[in-house]
Coordinates of N, CA and C in Angstrom, one line a residue:
M1 N 0.8 -1.2 0.0 CA 0.0 0.1 0.0 C 0.9 1.2 -0.1
I2 N 0.5 2.0 -0.6 CA 1.3 3.6 -0.8 C 0.1 4.5 -0.3
L3 N 0.7 5.3 0.3 CA -0.1 6.5 1.2 C -0.2 7.7 0.1
D4 N -1.3 8.4 -0.1 CA -1.2 9.7 -0.9 C -1.3 10.8 0.1
C5 N -1.3 12.0 -0.4 CA -1.1 13.1 0.7 C -2.6 13.2 1.6
L6 N -3.6 12.7 1.0 CA -4.8 12.8 1.6 C -4.8 11.7 2.8
D7 N -4.4 10.5 2.4 CA -4.3 9.4 3.5 C -3.1 9.9 4.7
M8 N -2.2 10.5 4.0 CA -1.0 11.0 5.2 C -1.8 12.0 6.1
R9 N -2.5 12.9 5.6 CA -3.3 13.9 6.6 C -4.3 13.3 7.6
L10 N -4.7 12.2 6.9 CA -5.7 11.5 8.0 C -5.0 10.7 9.1
M11 N -3.8 10.2 8.7 CA -3.1 9.2 9.6 C -2.1 10.0 10.4
L12 N -1.6 11.4 10.1 CA -0.7 12.4 10.6 C -1.0 12.3 12.1
G13 N -2.2 12.4 12.8 CA -2.2 12.7 14.0 C -2.2 11.5 15.0
L14 N -2.6 10.2 14.3 CA -2.4 9.1 14.8 C -0.9 8.8 15.0
Y15 N -0.2 9.2 13.9 CA 1.4 9.0 13.9 C 1.9 9.7 15.1
L16 N 1.6 10.9 15.0 CA 2.2 11.8 16.1 C 2.1 11.4 17.6
D17 N 0.8 10.9 17.8 CA 0.4 10.4 18.9 C 1.0 8.9 19.4
G18 N 1.7 8.2 18.5 CA 2.1 6.8 18.7 C 1.1 5.9 18.7
E19 N 0.0 6.1 17.9 CA -1.1 5.1 17.8 C -1.2 4.3 16.5
L20 N -0.1 4.2 15.7 CA -0.3 3.4 14.6 C 0.3 2.2 14.9
L21 N 0.0 1.1 14.2 CA 0.8 0.1 14.1 C 2.4 0.1 13.5
A22 N 3.0 -0.8 13.6 CA 4.5 -0.5 13.0 C 4.6 -0.4 11.4
D23 N 3.7 -1.2 10.8 CA 3.5 -1.2 9.2 C 3.0 0.1 8.9
E24 N 2.0 0.7 9.6 CA 1.4 1.9 9.2 C 2.3 3.1 9.4
R25 N 3.2 2.9 10.6 CA 4.4 4.0 11.0 C 5.1 4.1 9.8
E26 N 5.6 2.9 9.3 CA 6.5 2.9 8.2 C 6.0 3.5 6.9
L27 N 4.5 3.4 6.7 CA 4.1 3.8 5.4 C 4.0 5.4 5.6
V28 N 3.8 5.9 6.8 CA 3.7 7.3 7.0 C 5.3 7.9 6.8
E29 N 6.3 7.3 7.4 CA 7.5 7.8 7.3 C 8.1 7.6 6.0
Q30 N 7.9 6.6 5.2 CA 8.4 6.5 3.7 C 7.4 7.7 2.8
H31 N 6.2 8.1 3.3 CA 5.6 9.1 2.5 C 6.3 10.3 2.8
C32 N 6.6 10.4 4.1 CA 7.2 11.8 4.6 C 8.7 12.1 3.9
H33 N 9.5 10.7 3.5 CA 10.5 10.8 3.0 C 10.4 11.2 1.6
A34 N 9.4 10.9 0.8 CA 9.2 11.3 -0.5 C 8.6 12.5 -0.8
C35 N 7.8 13.0 0.2 CA 6.8 14.0 -0.1 C 7.5 15.3 0.8
A36 N 7.8 16.3 0.1 CA 8.1 17.7 1.3 C 7.0 18.2 1.7
L37 N 5.9 18.4 1.2 CA 4.7 19.1 2.0 C 4.5 18.1 3.0
C38 N 4.3 16.9 3.1 CA 3.8 16.2 4.0 C 4.8 16.0 5.2
R39 N 6.1 16.0 4.8 CA 7.4 16.1 5.7 C 7.2 17.5 6.6
R40 N 7.1 18.4 5.8 CA 7.0 19.9 6.6 C 5.7 19.6 7.7
R41 N 4.6 19.3 7.0 CA 3.4 18.9 8.1 C 3.7 18.2 9.3
A42 N 4.4 17.1 9.0 CA 4.9 16.3 10.1 C 5.9 17.0 11.2
R43 N 6.7 17.8 10.5 CA 7.7 18.5 11.5 C 6.8 19.6 12.3
R44 N 5.9 20.3 11.6 CA 5.1 21.2 12.2 C 4.2 20.6 13.5
G45 N 3.8 19.3 13.2 CA 3.0 18.5 14.2 C 3.8 18.3 15.5
V46 N 5.1 17.7 15.1 CA 6.1 17.2 16.2 C 6.3 18.7 16.9
A47 N 6.5 19.8 16.2 CA 6.8 21.1 17.0 C 5.7 21.6 17.9
L48 N 4.3 21.3 17.5 CA 3.3 21.7 18.1 C 3.0 20.9 19.3
Q49 N 3.5 19.9 19.4 CA 3.3 18.8 20.2 C 4.4 19.1 21.3
A50 N 5.6 19.4 21.0 CA 6.5 20.0 21.9 C 6.2 21.1 22.7
V51 N 5.6 22.2 22.0 CA 5.2 23.2 22.7 C 4.0 23.0 23.7
L52 N 2.8 22.2 23.2 CA 1.8 22.0 24.1 C 2.2 21.0 25.3
R53 N 3.1 20.2 25.1 CA 3.6 19.4 26.3 C 4.4 20.2 27.3
T54 N 5.2 21.3 26.6 CA 5.8 22.4 27.7 C 5.0 23.0 28.5
R55 N 3.9 23.7 27.7 CA 3.2 24.6 28.3 C 1.8 23.9 29.1
L56 N 1.6 22.7 28.8 CA 0.5 22.1 29.6 C 1.1 21.3 30.8
R57 N 2.4 21.2 30.7 CA 2.9 20.3 31.9 C 2.5 20.7 33.1
S58 N 2.2 22.2 33.4 CA 1.8 22.7 34.9 C 0.5 22.7 34.9
A59 N -0.4 22.6 33.8 CA -1.8 22.7 33.9 C -2.3 21.2 34.7
S60 N -3.4 21.6 35.5 CA -4.0 20.6 36.2 C -5.4 20.6 36.1
A61 N -6.2 19.5 36.1 CA -7.6 19.5 36.0 C -8.1 19.9 37.1
P62 N -9.4 20.2 37.3 CA -9.9 20.7 38.6 C -10.2 19.4 39.3
P63 N -10.5 19.4 40.8 CA -10.6 18.1 41.5 C -11.8 17.5 41.0
G64 N -12.0 16.2 41.0 CA -13.0 15.2 40.5 C -13.3 15.0 39.3
L65 N -12.4 15.9 38.2 CA -12.6 15.7 37.0 C -12.8 14.3 36.4
R66 N -11.4 14.0 36.8 CA -11.2 12.4 36.2 C -12.2 11.5 36.6
Q67 N -12.7 11.6 37.7 CA -13.9 10.6 38.3 C -15.2 10.8 37.5
R68 N -15.7 12.1 37.3 CA -16.6 12.6 36.4 C -16.6 12.1 35.0
L69 N -15.5 12.4 34.4 CA -15.2 11.9 33.1 C -15.4 10.2 33.0
A70 N -14.7 9.5 33.9 CA -14.8 7.9 34.1 C -16.3 7.6 34.2
L71 N -17.0 8.4 34.8 CA -18.7 8.1 35.1 C -19.4 8.4 33.9
A72 N -19.2 9.2 33.2 CA -19.9 9.8 32.0 C -19.4 8.7 30.9
L73 N -18.1 8.3 30.7 CA -17.6 7.5 29.8 C -18.4 5.9 30.0
D74 N -18.5 5.6 31.1 CA -19.1 4.2 31.6 C -20.6 4.3 31.3
R75 N -21.3 5.5 31.5 CA -22.7 5.8 31.1 C -22.9 5.7 29.7
A76 N -22.0 6.2 28.8 CA -22.2 6.4 27.5 C -21.9 4.9 26.9
D77 N -21.0 4.2 27.4 CA -20.8 2.7 26.9 C -22.1 1.8 27.2
R78 N -22.5 2.0 28.3 CA -23.6 1.3 28.8 C -25.0 1.6 28.0
D79 N -25.0 2.7 27.7 CA -26.3 3.3 26.8 C -26.0 2.7 25.4
R80 N -24.9 2.9 24.9 CA -24.3 2.2 23.3 C -24.8 0.8 23.6
R81 N -24.4 -0.1 24.4 CA -24.4 -1.5 24.3 C -26.0 -1.8 24.5
A82 N -27.0 -1.1 25.3 CA -28.2 -1.2 25.5 C -29.0 -0.9 24.0
R83 N -28.4 0.1 23.3 CA -29.1 0.4 22.1 C -28.7 -0.7 21.1
A84 N -27.6 -1.2 21.1 CA -27.1 -2.3 20.2 C -27.9 -3.4 20.5
L85 N -28.1 -3.8 21.7 CA -28.9 -5.0 22.0 C -30.5 -4.8 21.7
L86 N -30.9 -3.8 21.9 CA -32.4 -3.5 21.4 C -32.5 -3.5 20.0
R87 N -31.6 -3.2 19.1 CA -31.6 -3.3 17.8 C -31.5 -4.6 17.3
W88 N -31.0 -5.5 18.1 CA -30.5 -6.8 17.7 C -31.8 -7.8 18.1
V89 N -32.5 -7.6 19.4 CA -33.7 -8.3 19.7 C -35.0 -7.8 19.4
A90 N -35.1 -6.6 19.1 CA -36.4 -5.8 18.9 C -37.2 -6.5 17.8
P91 N -36.6 -6.8 16.8 CA -37.4 -7.5 15.5 C -38.0 -8.8 16.0
G92 N -37.3 -9.5 16.9 CA -37.8 -10.8 17.0 C -38.8 -10.6 18.2
L93 N -39.0 -9.6 18.8 CA -40.1 -9.2 19.7 C -41.1 -8.6 19.0
G94 N -41.0 -8.4 17.8 CA -42.0 -7.5 17.2 C -41.9 -6.0 17.6
L95 N -41.1 -5.7 18.0 CA -41.0 -3.9 18.5 C -40.0 -3.5 17.5
S96 N -40.2 -2.0 17.6 CA -39.4 -1.2 16.8 C -38.0 -0.9 17.2
P97 N -37.2 -1.4 16.5 CA -35.6 -1.0 17.0 C -35.4 0.3 17.2
R98 N -36.3 1.2 16.8 CA -35.9 2.6 17.1 C -36.6 3.3 18.2
A99 N -36.9 2.4 19.1 CA -37.5 2.8 20.4 C -36.6 3.3 21.3
D100 N -36.2 4.5 20.8 CA -35.2 5.5 21.7 C -36.2 6.1 22.5
T101 N -35.9 6.3 23.9 CA -36.6 7.1 24.7 C -36.2 8.4 25.2
R102 N -35.0 8.5 24.5 CA -34.2 10.0 24.7 C -35.1 11.1 24.5
P103 N -35.0 12.4 25.0 CA -35.8 13.2 24.6 C -35.1 13.8 23.3

């Protein structure tokens, strides 16, 4: 597989965050080696990350934020799983799978 510049733009953030698999990282690096524009974009991304890490190092979240976020994510995950289950079993029960009770 060969990346074009559009693919590269879509993958650059993941690359910079270290979230790509080894073969995907290799594709990004090969493209950057061959494409001056994408190489500049990648360098700017690295520089931006360095600035953000430096400036945000001293930032701290308000007390309880981590716990509130974890609870909200758990609730969203439970809701998503419940809706998926409803879509799966509703037709067998003669119900509409769109029975969403949210306002």
